[in-house]
XYZ file of C-alpha atoms in Angstrom:
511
model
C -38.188 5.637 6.202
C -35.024 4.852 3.929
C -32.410 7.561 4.658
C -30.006 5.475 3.052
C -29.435 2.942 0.105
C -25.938 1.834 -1.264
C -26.032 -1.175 -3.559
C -23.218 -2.959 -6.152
C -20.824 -0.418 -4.404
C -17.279 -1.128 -5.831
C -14.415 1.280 -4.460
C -11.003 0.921 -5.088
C -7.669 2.299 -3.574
C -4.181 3.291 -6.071
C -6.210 0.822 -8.445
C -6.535 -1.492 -5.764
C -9.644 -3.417 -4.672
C -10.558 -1.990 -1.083
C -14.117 -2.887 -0.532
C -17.796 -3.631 -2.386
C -21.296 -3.626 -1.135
C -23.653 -5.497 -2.747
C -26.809 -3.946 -0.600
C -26.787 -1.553 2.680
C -30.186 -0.016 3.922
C -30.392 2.501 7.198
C -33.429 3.710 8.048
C -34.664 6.686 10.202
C -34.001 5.777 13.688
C -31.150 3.294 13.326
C -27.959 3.188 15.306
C -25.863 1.387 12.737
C -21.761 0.168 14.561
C -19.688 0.298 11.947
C -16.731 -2.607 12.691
C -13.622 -3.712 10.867
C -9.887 -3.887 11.052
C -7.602 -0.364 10.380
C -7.696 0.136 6.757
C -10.629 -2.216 5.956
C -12.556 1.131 4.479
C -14.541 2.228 7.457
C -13.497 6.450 7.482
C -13.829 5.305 3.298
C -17.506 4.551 3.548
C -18.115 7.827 5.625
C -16.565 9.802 2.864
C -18.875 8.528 0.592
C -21.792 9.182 2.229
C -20.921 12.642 2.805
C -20.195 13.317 -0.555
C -16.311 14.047 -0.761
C -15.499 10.979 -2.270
C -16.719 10.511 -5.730
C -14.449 7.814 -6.786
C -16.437 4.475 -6.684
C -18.880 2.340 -9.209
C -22.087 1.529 -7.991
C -25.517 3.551 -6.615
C -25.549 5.633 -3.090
C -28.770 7.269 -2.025
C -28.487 9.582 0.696
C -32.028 11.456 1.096
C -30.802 14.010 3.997
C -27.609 16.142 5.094
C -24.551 14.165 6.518
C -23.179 15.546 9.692
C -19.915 13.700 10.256
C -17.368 14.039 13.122
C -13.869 12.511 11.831
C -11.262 11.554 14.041
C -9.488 14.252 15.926
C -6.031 14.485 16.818
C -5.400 17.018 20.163
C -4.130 20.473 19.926
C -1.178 22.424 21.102
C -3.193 23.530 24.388
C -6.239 20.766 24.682
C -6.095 16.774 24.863
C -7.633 14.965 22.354
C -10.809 14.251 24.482
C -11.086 17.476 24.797
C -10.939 18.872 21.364
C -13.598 15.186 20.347
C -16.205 16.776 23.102
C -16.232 19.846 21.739
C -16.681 18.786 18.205
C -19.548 16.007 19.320
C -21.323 18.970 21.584
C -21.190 21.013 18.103
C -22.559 18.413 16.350
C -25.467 17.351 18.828
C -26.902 20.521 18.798
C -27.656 21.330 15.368
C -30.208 17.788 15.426
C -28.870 16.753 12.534
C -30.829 13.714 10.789
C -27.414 11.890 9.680
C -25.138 12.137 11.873
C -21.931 10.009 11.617
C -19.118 9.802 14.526
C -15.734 8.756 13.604
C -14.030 6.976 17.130
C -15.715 9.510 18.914
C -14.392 7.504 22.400
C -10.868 7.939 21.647
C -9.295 9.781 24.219
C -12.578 10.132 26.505
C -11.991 9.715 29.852
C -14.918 7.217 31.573
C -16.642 10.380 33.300
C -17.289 11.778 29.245
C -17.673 7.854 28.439
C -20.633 7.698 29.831
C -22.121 10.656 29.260
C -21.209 9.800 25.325
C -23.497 6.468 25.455
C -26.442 8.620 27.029
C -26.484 11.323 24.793
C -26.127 8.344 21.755
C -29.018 6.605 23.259
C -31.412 9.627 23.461
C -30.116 10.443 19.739
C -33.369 10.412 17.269
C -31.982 10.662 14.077
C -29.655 7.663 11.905
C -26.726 6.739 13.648
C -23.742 5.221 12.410
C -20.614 5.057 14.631
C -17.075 3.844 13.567
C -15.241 2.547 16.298
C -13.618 0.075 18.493
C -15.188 0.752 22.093
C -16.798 -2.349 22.534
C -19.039 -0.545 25.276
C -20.060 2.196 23.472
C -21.103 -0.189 20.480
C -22.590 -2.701 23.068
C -24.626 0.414 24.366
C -25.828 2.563 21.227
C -26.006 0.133 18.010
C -28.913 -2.271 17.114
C -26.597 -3.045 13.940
C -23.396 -3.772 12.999
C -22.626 -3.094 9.302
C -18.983 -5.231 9.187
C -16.258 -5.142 6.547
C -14.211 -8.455 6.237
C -12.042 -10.058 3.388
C -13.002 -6.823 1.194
C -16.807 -6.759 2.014
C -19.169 -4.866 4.012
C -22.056 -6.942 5.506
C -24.882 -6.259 7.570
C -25.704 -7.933 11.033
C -28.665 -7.992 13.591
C -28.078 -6.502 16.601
C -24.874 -4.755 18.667
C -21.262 -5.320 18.376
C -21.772 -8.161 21.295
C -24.324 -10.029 18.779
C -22.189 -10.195 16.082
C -19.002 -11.409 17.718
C -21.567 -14.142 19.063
C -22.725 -14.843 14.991
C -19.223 -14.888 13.763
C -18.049 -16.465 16.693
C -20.703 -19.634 16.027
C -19.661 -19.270 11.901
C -15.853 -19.796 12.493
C -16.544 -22.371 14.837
C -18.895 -23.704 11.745
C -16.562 -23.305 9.049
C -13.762 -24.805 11.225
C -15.564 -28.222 11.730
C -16.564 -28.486 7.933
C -12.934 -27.958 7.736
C -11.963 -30.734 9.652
C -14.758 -32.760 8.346
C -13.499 -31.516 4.555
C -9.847 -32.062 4.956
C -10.422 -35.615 6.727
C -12.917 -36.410 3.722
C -10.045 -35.632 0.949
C -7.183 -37.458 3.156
C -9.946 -41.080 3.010
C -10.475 -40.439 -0.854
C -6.165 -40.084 -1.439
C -5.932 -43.364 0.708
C -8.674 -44.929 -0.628
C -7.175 -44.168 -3.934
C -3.541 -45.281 -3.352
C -5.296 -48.356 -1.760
C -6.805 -49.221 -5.297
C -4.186 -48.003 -7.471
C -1.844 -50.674 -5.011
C -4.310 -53.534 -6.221
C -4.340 -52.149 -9.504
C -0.706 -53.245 -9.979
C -0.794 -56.186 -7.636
C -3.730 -57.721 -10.794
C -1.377 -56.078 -13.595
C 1.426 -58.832 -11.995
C -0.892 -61.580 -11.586
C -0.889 -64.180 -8.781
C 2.545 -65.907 -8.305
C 1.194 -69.306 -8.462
C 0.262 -68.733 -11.996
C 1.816 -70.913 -15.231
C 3.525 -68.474 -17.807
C 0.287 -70.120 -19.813
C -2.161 -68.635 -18.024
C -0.316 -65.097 -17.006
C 0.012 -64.987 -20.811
C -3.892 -65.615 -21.490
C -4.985 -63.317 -18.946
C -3.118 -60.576 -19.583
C -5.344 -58.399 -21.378
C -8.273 -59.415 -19.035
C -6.200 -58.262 -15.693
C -4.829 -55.373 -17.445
C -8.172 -53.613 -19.030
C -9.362 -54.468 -14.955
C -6.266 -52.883 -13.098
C -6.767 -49.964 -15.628
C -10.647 -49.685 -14.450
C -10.088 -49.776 -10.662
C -7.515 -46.830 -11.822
C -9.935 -44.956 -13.431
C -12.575 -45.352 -10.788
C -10.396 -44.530 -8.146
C -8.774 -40.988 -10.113
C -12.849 -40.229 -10.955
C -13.655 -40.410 -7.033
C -11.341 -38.570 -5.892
C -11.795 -35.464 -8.737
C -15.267 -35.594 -7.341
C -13.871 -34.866 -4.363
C -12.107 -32.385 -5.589
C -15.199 -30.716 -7.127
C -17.141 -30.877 -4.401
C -17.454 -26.977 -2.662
C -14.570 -26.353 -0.647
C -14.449 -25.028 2.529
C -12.019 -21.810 2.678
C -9.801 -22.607 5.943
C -10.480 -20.216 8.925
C -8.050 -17.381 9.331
C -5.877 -18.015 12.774
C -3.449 -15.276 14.018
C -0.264 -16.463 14.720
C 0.869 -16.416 18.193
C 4.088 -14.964 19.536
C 6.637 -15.770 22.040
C 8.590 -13.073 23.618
C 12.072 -13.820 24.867
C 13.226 -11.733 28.255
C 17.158 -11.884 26.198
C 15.884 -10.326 23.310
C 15.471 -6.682 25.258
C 18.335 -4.898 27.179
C 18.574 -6.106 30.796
C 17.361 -3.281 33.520
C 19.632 -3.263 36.515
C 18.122 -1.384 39.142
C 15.369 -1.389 41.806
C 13.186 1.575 40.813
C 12.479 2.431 36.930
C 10.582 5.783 38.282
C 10.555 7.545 41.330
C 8.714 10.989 42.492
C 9.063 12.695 45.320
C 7.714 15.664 46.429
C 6.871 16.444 42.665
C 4.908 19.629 41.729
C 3.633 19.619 37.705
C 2.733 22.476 36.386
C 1.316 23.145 32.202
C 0.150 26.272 30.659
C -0.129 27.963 34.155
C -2.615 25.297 35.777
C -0.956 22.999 38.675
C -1.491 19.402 37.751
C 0.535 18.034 40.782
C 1.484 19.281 44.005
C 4.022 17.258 46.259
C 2.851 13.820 44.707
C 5.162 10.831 45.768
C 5.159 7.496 43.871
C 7.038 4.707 42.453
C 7.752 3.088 39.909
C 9.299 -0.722 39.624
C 10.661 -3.289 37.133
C 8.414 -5.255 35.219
C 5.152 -2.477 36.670
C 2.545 -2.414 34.134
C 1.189 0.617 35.467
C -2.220 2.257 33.700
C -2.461 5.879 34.375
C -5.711 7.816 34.631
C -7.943 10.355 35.181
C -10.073 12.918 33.681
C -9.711 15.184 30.274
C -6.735 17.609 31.157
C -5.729 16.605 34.689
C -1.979 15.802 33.179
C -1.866 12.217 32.195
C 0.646 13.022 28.904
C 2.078 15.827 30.856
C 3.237 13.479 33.088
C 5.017 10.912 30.750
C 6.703 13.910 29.114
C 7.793 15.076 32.538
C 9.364 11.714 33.024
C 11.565 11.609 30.042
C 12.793 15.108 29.854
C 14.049 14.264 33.443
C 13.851 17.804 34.536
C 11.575 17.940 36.828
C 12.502 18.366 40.486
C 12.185 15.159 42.590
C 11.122 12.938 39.693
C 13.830 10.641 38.299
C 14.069 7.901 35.408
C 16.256 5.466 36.427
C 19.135 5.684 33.624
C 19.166 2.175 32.881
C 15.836 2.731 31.296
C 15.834 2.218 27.876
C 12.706 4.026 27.114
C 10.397 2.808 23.750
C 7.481 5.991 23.255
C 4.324 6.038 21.393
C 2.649 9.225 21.295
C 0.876 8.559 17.801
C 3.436 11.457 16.319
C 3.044 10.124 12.846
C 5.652 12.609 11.915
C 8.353 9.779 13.132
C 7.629 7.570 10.564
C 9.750 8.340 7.035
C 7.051 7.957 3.794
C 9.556 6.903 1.723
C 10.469 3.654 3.548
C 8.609 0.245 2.897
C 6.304 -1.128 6.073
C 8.822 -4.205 6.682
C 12.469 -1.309 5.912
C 10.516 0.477 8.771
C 9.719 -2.160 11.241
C 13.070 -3.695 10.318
C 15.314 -0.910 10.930
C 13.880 -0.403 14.069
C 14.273 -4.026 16.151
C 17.177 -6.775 16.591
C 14.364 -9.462 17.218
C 14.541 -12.256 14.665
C 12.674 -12.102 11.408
C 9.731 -14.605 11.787
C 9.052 -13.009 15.712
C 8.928 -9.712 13.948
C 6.352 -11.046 11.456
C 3.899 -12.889 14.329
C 3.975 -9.841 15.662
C 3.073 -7.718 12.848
C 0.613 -10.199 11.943
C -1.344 -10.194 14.990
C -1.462 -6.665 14.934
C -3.331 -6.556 11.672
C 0.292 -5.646 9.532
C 0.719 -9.285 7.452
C 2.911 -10.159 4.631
C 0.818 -8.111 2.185
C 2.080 -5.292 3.717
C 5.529 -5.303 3.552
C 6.073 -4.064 0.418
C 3.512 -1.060 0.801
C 5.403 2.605 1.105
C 4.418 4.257 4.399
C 2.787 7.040 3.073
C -0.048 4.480 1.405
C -1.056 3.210 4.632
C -4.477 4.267 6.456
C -4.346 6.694 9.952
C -4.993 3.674 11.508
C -2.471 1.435 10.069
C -0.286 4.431 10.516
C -0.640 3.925 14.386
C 0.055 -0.236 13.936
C 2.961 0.904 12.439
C 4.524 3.231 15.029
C 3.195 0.898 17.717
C 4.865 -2.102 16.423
C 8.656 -0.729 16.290
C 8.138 0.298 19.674
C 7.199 -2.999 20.912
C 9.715 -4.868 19.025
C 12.400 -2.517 19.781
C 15.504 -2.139 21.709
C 13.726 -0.957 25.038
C 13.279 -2.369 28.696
C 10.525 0.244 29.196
C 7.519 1.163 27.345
C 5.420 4.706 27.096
C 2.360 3.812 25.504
C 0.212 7.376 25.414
C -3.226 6.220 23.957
C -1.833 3.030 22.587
C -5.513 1.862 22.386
C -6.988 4.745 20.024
C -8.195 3.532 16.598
C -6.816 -0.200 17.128
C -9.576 -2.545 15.973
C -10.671 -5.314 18.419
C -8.551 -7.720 16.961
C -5.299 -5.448 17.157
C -6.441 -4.723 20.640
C -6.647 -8.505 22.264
C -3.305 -8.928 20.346
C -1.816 -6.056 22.152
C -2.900 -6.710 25.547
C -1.797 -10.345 25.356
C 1.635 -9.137 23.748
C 2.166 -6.810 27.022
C 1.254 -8.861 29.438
C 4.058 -11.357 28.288
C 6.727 -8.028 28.020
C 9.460 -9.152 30.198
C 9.966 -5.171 30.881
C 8.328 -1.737 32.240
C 4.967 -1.000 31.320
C 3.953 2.820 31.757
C 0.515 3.678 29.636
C -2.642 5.866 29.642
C -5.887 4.570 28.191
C -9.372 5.019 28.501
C -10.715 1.674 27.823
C -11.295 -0.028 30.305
C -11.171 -3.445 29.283
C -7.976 -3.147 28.020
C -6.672 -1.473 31.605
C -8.339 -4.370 33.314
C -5.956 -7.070 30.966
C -2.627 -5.380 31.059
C -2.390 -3.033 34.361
C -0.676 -4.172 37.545
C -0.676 -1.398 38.925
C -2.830 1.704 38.803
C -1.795 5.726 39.475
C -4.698 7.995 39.655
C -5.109 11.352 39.428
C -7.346 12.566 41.911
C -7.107 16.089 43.880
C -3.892 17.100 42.429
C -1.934 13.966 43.733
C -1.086 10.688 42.296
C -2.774 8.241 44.082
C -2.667 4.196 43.963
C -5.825 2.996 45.017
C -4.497 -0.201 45.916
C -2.129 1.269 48.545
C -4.596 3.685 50.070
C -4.886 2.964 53.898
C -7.623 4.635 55.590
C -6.735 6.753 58.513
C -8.336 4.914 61.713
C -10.941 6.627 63.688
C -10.413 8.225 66.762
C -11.364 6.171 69.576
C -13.755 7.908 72.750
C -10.572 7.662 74.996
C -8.433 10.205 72.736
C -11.306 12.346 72.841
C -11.953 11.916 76.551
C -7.345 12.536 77.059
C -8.220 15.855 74.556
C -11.033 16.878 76.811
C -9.412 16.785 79.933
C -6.992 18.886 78.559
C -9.279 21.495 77.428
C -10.694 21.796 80.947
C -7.199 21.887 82.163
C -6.770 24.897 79.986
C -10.274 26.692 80.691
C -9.167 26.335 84.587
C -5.793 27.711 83.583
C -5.949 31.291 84.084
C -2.247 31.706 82.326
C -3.377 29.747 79.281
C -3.625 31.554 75.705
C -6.779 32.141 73.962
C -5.125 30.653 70.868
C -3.843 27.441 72.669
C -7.564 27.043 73.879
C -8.757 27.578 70.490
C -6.497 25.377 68.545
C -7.504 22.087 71.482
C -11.052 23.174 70.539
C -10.669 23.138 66.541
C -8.547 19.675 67.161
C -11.343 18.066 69.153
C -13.869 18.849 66.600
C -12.084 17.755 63.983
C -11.815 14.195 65.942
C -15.581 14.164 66.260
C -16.161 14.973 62.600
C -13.668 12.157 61.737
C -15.238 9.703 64.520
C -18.892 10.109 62.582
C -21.810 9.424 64.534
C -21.681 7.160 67.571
């Protein structure tokens, strides 16, 4: 059953061109991934379908209620996970036929992850999910409806399937390419080839009397003009032949360890015996760690435990026993969008804020989905998501030796996101972040803190305690008798050799 139609869908942005649909179909039933860069018209297409955006050409049938969750932005007193859980939970229960989820991931921790995917996967109704967790799409969709260069198209299968199709079509187009551009270079030879013996018959052959370069004349000229001809007609041909577009390639960057202040120290961070407290809850209590140069360390745990407490412990430096080293030169990205001044240009803002040389600036911006066309846009025209480019850039290309990256990762598309983990794993600094994808912790992190049991805990450094061995049990025993035969002994010395023995049995496990 058709639940929704859109076809010859034209919608446009400040009189702008921002997408068109020639034909979309859902159907009862279908989980639908809807995939694209920031700003491409994703959030756009949701608004349509729910009926608060009325400005577009074109026909949209949607036979039954729209539920939709948008993205959500965390509260004075909850994280943004929590906040998203609450609003999914809301929406799950009313069974809503239509139900669309705008980067419902975002700020999940992998506990609520996973628990998202199941309750997707037992969803009856039409699906269609907006985001950029590559498991979550990989787990829920069957489709992928994908806007690129201004159009949304429709794809078989999950977000893993498509990357596969377009994958196989830009290796395609590239070799037609090749094939196209190698093609065009033989025709201009060939050409300049025949225009070369064109003129070599216009001269005539040196051996020739001034008789017979007179009476041929006409003959070699009306020939050299022909071979001319022939040769400009094959290679419009050519030209008229269908062209093959050249594939899009981001452009690389090189980061230089010179362009960033120098750190002089041995510790960026360091914690001891720190005790967090928020809003009357105790997040850590006497938690020890470190932090060094050039640590990319990820940060994680559940919803609430004090991930983002924790970075804004570190830079108010206030805290007892926790330090920032004060050759830190700290770059934060907390997705305040606030920072950002709307009447400023996108390259005035991103210029203002580094000392890195122009074209390093642009790679960057570039492979973060901000190119040349943007430059010239004010700030306030840019999309939530293109907001967060924005604010992430000038703190990567900044003056800063450290970086604290809350939730760098939220509402990034997949593009923006390989380009981001491949720009910080070449950052000649301090890495500090919290993120919930996974993928993108497994690509940058060095280092991981966890918060577990109201401690910060590397997992990597974790020694487990050896077990007792029979002969301190059997030294601990003989003791205890000792102590029994005692008759001057105290019942609470007795006691305490009693609880310590059975605590080294319960640690020894069974024999």
């Amino acid at each position: 059953m058709t639940m929704i139609n859109l076809k010859n869908i034209q919608k446009n942005i400040a009189g702008r061109p921002l997408f068109t649909i020639e034909r979309l179909v859902a159907n009862a039933g279908d989980k639908i991934g809807v995939v694209g860069r920031n700003g491409a018209g994703k959030s756009t297409l949701a608004h349509l379908l729910t009926g608060d955006d009325h400005d577009y050409t074109g026909q949209i049938g949607v036979d039954e209620p729209v539920s939709y969750v948008a993205q959500i932005a965390p509260t004075f007193d909850q994280s943004g996970g929590q906040v998203m859980l609450t609003r999914i939970r809301q929406a799950l229960s009313a069974r809503p036929t239509i139900l669309i989820l705008d980067e419902p991931s975002s700020n999940l921790d992998e506990t609520h992850q996973q628990w998202l995917i199941k309750q997707l996967q037992r969803f009856r109704g039409l699906l269609l999910l907006i985001s950029h967790d590559r498991q979550l799409l990989d787990a829920v969709t069957t489709q992928t409806w994908a806007v690129e260069q201004q159009k949304f198209t429709a794809y078989a299968g999950n977000y893993a399937h498509y990357r596969a199709v377009k994958e196989q079509q830009l290796a395609t187009q590239e070799t037609a390419y090749q094939l196209q551009t190698r093609h065009q270079r033989d025709l201009l030879a060939a050409q300049r080839q025949r225009n070369e013996k064109a003129q070599r018959i216009r001269k005539g052959n040196r051996r020739m009397s001034r008789v017979e370069r007179a009476k041929t004349k006409a003959t070699r000229e009306a020939t050299a003009a022909k071979m001319e001809r022939t040769a400009k007609r094959m290679v419009a041909r050519g030209q008229r032949e269908v062209q093959v577009t050249k594939p899009f390639m981001t452009s690389g960057f090189k980061l230089v360890a010179t362009d960033f202040p120098a750190f002089t120290g041995k510790t960026v961070v360091t914690g001891l015996n720190v005790t967090l407290t928020e809003y009357g809850k105790t997040l850590l209590t006497h938690a020890d760690f470190q932090i060094d140069p050039q640590d990319r360390v990820a940060i994680v745990g559940p919803n609430g435990s004090g991930k983002t407490t924790l970075l804004r412990a570190i830079l108010a430096d206030r805290v007892s026993g926790l330090k920032l080293a004060p050759a830190a030169r700290v770059g934060v990205f907390n997705q305040d969008m606030t920072a950002l001044d709307n009447t400023h240009s996108v390259w005035q803002t991103v210029r203002q804020a580094s000392q890195l040389p122009d074209q390093t600036i642009r790679n960057v911006m570039g492979a973060l989905g901000l190119p040349a066309r943007f430059y010239p846009q004010l700030v306030s025209e840019l999309s939530g998501g293109e907001l967060v480019k924005l604010q992430l850039i000038c703190i990567l290309v900044g003056q800063y030796n450290v970086l604290m990256l809350d939730e760098p990762t939220n509402y990034l598309d997949v593009d923006a996101l390989e380009a981001l983990a491949d720009y910080l794993q070449n950052y000649p600094g301090t890495v500090i972040f919290v993120s919930h994808d996974e993928p993108f912790r497994q690509a940058v992190a060095t280092r991981t803190l966890q918060f577990k049991a109201q401690q910060l805990i590397d997992p990597d450094k974790v020694v487990e305690a050896p077990k007792p061995t029979g002969a301190e049990l059997a030294v601990l025993r003989f003791k205890y008798d000792q102590l029994m035969a005692d008759p001057t002994s105290s019942t609470a010395a007795i006691q305490a050799l009693r609880q310590q023995i059975d605590q080294l049995k319960s640690s020894a496990g069974p024999h």
